[in-house]
Short mmCIF file of N, CA and C and ligand atoms in Angstrom, two decimals:
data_model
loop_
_atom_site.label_atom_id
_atom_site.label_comp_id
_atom_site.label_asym_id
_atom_site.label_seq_id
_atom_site.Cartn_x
_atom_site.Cartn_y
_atom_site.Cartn_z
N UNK A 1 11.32 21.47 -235.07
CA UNK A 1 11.26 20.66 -233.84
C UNK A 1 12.67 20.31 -233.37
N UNK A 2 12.93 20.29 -231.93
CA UNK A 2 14.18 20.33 -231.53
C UNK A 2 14.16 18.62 -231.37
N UNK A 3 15.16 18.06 -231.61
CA UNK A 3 15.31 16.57 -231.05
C UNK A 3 16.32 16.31 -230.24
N UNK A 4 16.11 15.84 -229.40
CA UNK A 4 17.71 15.62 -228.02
C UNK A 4 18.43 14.32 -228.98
N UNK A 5 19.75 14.72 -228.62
CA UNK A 5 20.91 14.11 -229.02
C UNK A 5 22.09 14.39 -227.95
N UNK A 6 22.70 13.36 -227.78
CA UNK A 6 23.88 13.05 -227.44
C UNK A 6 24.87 14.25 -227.33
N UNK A 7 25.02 14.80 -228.35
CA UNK A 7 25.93 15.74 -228.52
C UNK A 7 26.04 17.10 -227.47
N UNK A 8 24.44 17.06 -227.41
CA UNK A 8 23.49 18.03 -226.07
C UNK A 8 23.73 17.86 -224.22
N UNK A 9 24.32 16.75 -224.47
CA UNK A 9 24.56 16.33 -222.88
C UNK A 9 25.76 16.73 -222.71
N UNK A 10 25.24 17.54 -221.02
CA UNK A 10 26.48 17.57 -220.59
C UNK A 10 27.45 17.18 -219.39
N UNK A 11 26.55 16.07 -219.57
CA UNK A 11 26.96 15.04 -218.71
C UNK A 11 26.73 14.99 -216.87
N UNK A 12 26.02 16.30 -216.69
CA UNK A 12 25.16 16.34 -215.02
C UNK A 12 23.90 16.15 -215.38
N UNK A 13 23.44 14.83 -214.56
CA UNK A 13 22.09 14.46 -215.24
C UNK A 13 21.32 15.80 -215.27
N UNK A 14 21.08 15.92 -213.61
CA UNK A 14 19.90 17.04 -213.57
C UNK A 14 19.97 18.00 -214.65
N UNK A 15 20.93 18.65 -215.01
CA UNK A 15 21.00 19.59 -216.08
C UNK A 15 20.49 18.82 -217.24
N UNK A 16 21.08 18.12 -217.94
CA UNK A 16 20.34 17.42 -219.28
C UNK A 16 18.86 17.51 -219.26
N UNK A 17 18.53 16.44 -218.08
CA UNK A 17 16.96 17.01 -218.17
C UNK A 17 16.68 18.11 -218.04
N UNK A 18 16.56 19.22 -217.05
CA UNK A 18 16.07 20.38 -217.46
C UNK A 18 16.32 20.84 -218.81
N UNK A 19 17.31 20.41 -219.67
CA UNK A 19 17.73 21.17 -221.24
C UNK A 19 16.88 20.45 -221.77
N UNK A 20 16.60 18.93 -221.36
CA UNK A 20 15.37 18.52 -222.12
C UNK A 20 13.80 18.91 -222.23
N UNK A 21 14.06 19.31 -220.57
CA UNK A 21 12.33 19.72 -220.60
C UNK A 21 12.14 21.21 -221.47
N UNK A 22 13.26 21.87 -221.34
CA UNK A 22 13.16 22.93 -222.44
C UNK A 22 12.65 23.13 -223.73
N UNK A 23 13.47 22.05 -224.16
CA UNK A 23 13.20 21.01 -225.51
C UNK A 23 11.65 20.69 -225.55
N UNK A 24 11.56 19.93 -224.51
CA UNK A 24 10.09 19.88 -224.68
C UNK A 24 9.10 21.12 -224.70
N UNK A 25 9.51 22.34 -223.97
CA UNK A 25 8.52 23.71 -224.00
C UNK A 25 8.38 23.82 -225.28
N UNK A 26 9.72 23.79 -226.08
CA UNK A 26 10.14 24.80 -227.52
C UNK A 26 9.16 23.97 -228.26
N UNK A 27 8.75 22.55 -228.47
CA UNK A 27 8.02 21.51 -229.40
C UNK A 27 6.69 21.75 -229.01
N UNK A 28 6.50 22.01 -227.56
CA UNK A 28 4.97 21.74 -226.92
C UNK A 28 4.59 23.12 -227.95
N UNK A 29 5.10 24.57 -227.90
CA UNK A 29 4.88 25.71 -228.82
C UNK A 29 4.91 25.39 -229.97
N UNK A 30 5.95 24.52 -230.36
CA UNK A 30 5.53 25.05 -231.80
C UNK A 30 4.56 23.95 -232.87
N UNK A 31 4.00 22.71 -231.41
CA UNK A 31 2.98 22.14 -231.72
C UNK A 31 1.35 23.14 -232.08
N UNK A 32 1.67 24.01 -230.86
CA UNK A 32 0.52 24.60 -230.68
C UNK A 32 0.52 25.52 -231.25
N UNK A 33 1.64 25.94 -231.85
CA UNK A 33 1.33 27.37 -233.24
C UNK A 33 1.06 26.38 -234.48
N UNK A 34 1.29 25.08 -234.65
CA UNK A 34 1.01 24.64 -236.38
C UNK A 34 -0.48 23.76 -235.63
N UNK A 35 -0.97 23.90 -234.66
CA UNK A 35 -2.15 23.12 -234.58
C UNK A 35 -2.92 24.42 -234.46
N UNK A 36 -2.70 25.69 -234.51
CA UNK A 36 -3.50 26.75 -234.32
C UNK A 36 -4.14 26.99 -232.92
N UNK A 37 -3.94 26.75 -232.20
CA UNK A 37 -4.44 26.72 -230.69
C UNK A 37 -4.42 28.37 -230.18
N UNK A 38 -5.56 28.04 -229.04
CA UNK A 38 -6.23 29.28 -228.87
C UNK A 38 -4.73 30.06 -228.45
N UNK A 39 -5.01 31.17 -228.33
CA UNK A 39 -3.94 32.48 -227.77
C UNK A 39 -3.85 32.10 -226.20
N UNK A 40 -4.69 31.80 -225.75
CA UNK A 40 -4.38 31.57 -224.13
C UNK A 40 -3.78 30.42 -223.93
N UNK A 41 -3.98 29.16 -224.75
CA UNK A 41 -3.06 28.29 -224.42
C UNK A 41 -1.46 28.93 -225.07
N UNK A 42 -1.50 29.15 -225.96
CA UNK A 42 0.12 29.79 -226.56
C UNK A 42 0.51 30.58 -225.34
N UNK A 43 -0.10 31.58 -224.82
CA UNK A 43 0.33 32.55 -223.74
C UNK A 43 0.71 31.64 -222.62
N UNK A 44 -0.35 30.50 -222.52
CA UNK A 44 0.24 29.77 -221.09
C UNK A 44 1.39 29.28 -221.63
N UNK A 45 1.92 28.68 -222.56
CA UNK A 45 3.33 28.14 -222.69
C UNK A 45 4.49 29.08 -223.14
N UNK A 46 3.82 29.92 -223.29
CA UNK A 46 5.13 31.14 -223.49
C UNK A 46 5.29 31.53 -222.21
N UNK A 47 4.48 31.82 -221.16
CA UNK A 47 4.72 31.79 -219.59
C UNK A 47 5.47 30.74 -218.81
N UNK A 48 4.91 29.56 -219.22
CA UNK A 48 6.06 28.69 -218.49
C UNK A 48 6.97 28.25 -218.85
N UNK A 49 7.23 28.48 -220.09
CA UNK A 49 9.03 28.36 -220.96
C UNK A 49 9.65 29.30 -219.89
N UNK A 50 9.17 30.42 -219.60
CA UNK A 50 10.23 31.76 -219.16
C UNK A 50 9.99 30.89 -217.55
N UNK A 51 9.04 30.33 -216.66
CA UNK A 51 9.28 30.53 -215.62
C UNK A 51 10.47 29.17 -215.67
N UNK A 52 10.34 28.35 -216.12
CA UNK A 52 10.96 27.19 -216.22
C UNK A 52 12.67 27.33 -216.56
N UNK A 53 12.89 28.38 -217.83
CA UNK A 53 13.76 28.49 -217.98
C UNK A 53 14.50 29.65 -216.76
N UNK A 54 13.94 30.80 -216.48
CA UNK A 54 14.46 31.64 -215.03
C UNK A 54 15.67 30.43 -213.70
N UNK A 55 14.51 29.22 -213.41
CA UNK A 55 14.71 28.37 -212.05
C UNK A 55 15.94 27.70 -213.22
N UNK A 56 15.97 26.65 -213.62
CA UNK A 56 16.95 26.47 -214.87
C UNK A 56 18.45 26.62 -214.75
N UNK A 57 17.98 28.38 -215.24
CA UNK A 57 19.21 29.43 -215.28
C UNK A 57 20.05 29.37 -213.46
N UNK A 58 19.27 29.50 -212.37
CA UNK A 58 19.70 29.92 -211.27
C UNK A 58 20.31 28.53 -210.94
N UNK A 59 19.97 27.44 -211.14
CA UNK A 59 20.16 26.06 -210.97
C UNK A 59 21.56 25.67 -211.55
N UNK A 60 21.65 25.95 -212.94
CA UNK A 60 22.80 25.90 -213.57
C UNK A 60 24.10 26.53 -213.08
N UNK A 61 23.84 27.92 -213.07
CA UNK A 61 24.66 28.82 -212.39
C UNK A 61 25.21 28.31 -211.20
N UNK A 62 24.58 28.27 -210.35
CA UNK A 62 25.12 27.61 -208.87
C UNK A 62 25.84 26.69 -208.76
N UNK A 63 25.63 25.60 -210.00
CA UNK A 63 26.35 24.54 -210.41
C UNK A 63 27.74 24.78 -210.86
N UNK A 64 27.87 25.95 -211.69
CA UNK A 64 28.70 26.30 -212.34
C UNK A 64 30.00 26.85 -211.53
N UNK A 65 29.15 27.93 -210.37
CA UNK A 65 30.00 28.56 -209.82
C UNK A 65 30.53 27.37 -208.66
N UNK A 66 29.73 26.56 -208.32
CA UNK A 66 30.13 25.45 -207.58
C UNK A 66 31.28 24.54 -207.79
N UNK A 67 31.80 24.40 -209.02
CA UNK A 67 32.10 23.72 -209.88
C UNK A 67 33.78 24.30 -210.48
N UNK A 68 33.53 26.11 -210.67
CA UNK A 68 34.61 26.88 -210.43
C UNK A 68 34.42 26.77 -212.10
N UNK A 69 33.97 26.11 -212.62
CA UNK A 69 33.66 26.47 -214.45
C UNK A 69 33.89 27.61 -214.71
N UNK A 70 35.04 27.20 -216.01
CA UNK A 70 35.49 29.02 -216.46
C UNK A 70 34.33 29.90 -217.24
N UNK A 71 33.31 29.09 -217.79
CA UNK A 71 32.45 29.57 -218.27
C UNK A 71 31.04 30.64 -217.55
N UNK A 72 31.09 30.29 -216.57
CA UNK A 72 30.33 30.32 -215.18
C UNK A 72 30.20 32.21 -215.42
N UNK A 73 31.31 33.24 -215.68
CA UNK A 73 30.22 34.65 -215.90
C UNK A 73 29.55 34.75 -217.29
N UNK A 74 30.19 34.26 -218.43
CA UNK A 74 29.41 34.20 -219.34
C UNK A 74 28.22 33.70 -219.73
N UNK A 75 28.40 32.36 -218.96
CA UNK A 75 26.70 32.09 -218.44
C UNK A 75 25.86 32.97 -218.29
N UNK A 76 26.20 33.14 -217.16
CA UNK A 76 25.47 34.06 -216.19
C UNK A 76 24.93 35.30 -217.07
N UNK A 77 25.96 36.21 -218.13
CA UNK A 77 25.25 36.90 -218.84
C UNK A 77 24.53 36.32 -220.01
N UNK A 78 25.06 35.34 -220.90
CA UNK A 78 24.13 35.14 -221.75
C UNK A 78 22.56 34.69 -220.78
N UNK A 79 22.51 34.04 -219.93
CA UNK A 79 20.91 33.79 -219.62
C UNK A 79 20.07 35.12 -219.10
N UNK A 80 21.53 35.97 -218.51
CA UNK A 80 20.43 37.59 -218.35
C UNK A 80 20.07 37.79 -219.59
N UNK A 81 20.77 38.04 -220.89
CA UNK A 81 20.25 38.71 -222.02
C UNK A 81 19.20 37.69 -222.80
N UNK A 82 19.56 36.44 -222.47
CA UNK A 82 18.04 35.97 -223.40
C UNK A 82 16.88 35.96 -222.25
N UNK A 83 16.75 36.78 -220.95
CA UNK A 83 15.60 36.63 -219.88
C UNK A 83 15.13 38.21 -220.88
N UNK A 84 16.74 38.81 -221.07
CA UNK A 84 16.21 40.22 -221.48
C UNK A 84 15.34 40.25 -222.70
N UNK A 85 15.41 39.75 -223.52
CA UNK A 85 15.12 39.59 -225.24
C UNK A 85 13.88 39.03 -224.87
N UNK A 86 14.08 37.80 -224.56
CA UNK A 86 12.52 37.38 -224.16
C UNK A 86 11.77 38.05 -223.64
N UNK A 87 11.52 38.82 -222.62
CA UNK A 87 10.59 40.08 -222.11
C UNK A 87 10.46 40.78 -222.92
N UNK A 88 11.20 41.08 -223.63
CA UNK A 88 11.03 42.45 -224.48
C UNK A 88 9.83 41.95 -225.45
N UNK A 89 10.01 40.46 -226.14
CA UNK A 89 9.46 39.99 -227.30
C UNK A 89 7.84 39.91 -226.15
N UNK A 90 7.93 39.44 -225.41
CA UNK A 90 6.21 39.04 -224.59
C UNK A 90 6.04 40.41 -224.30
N UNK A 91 6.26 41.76 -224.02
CA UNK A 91 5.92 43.13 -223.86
C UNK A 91 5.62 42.86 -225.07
N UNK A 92 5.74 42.90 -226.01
CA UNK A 92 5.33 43.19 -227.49
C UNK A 92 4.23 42.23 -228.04
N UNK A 93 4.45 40.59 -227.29
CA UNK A 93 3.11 40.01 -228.11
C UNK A 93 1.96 40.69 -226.75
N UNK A 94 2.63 40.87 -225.80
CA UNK A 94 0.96 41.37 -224.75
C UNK A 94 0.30 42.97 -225.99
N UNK A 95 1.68 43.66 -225.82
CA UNK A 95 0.82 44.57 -226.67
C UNK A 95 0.05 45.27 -227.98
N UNK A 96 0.97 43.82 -228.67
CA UNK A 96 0.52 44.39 -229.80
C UNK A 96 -0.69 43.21 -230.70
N UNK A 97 -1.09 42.54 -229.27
CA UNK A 97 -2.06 41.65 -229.33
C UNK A 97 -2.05 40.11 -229.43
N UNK A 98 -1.21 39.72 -228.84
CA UNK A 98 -0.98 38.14 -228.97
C UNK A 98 -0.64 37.50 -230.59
N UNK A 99 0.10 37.73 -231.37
CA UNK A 99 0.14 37.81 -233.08
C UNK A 99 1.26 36.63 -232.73
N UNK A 100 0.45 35.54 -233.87
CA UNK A 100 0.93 34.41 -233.83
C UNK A 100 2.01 34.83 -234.40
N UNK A 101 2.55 35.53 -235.28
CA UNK A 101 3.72 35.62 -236.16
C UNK A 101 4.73 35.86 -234.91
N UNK A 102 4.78 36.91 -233.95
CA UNK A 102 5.46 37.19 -232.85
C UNK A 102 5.47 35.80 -232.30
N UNK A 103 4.25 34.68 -231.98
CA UNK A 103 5.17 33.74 -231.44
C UNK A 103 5.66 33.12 -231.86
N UNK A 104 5.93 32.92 -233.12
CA UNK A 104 6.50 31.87 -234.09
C UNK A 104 7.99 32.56 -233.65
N UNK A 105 8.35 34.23 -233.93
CA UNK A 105 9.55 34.79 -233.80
C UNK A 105 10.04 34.39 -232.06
N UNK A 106 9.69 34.01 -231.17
CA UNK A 106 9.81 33.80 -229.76
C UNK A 106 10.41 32.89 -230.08
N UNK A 107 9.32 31.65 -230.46
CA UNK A 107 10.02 30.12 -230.79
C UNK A 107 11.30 30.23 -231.34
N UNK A 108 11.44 30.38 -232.08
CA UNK A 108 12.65 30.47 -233.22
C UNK A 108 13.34 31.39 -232.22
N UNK A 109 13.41 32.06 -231.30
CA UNK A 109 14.57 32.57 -230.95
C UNK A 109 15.35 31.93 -229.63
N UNK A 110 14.13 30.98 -229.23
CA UNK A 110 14.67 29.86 -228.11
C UNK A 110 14.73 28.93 -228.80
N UNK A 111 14.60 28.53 -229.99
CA UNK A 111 15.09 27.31 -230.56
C UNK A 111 16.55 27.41 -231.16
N UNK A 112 16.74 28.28 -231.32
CA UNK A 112 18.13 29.00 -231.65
C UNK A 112 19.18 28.92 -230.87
N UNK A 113 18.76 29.69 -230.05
CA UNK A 113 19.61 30.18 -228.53
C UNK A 113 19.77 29.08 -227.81
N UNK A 114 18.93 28.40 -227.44
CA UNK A 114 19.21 26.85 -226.49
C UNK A 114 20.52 25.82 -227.05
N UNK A 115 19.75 25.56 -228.18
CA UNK A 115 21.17 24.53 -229.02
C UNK A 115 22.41 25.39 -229.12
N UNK A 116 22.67 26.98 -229.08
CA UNK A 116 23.66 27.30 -229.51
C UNK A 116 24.70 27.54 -228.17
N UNK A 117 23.45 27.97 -227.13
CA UNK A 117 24.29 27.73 -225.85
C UNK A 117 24.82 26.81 -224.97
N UNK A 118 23.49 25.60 -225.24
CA UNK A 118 24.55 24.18 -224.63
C UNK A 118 25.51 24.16 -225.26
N UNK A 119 25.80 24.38 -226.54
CA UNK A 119 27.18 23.63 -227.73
C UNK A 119 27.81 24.56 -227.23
N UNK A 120 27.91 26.02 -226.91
CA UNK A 120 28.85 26.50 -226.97
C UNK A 120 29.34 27.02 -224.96
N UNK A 121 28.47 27.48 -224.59
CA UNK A 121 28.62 27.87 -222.75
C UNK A 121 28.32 26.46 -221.83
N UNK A 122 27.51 25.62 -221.97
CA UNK A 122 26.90 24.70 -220.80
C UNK A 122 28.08 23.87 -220.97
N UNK A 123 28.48 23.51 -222.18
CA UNK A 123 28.80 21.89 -222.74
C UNK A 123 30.84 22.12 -221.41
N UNK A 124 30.95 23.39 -221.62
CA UNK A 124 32.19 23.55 -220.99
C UNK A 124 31.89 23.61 -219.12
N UNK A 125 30.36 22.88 -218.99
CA UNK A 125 31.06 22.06 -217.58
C UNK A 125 31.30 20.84 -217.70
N UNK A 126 31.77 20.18 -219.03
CA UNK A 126 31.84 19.15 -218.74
C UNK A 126 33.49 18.38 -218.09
N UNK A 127 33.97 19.49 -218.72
CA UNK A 127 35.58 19.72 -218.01
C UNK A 127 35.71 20.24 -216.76
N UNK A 128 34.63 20.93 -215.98
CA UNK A 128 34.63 21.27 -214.62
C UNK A 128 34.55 20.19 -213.46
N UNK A 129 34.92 20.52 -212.30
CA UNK A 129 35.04 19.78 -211.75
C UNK A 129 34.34 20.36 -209.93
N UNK A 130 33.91 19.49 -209.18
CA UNK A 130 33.63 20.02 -207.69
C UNK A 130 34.73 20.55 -207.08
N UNK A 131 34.84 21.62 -206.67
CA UNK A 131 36.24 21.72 -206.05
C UNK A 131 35.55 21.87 -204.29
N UNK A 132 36.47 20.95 -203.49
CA UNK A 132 36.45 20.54 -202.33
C UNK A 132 36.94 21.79 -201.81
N UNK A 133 36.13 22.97 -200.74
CA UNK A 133 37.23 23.50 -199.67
C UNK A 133 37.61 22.92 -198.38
N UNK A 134 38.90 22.48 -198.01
CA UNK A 134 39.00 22.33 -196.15
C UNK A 134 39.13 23.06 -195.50
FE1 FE2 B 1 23.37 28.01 -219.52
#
């Protein structure tokens, strides 16, 4: 279970919360894989982690590039490659039958990836700044 901490903020509200509501997808799953819950509810929250996290990603970004953050293309690719990884992993639980073990491996790979990218890509807008054009 992910728990928000301090350390996680990066200091633009709106962003925190969305990293929180994330937080909350990653717990709402992996409530519902140790409570055993049907496959269609797991599928609905493996669906709206990705749509949630997609708007998120575009939200952040804009911020970023707004902002002139040096971090701002690496962003930009790390959230393509975990949109990429993630598809790949839901092509595989659609086909190879919804297998709880596959979503346990989903979870764990956004429970991973989230904490490792605020600490390491998000956390560096906190040194960014609005830059004014006249
Ligand atoms: Fe990010």
């Amino acid at each position: 279970m992910l728990t928000w901490d301090r350390k996680y903020e990066i200091g633009i509200r709106e962003i925190d919360h969305q990293h929180q509501w994330i937080f909350g997808f990653c717990n709402a799953l992996e409530k519902q894989l140790r409570d055993k819950a049907d496959d269609i509810d797991i599928e609905h929250i493996l669906h709206s982690l990705a749509d949630y996290s997609r708007k998120h990603f575009q939200y952040e970004e804009n911020c970023m590039y707004k902002r002139n953050c040096p971090a701002a293309a690496d962003n930009q690719c790390a959230h393509r490659n975990f949109l990429y990884a993630y598809r790949n992993f839901m092509e595989r639980y659609e086909r190879e039958g919804q297998s709880v073990e596959l979503a346990w491996k989903i979870h764990d790979m956004v429970e991973d990836w989230i904490v490792n990218h605020i600490c390491k890509i998000d956390s560096q807008l906190k040194e960014s700044e609005i830059t004014v054009h006249v």
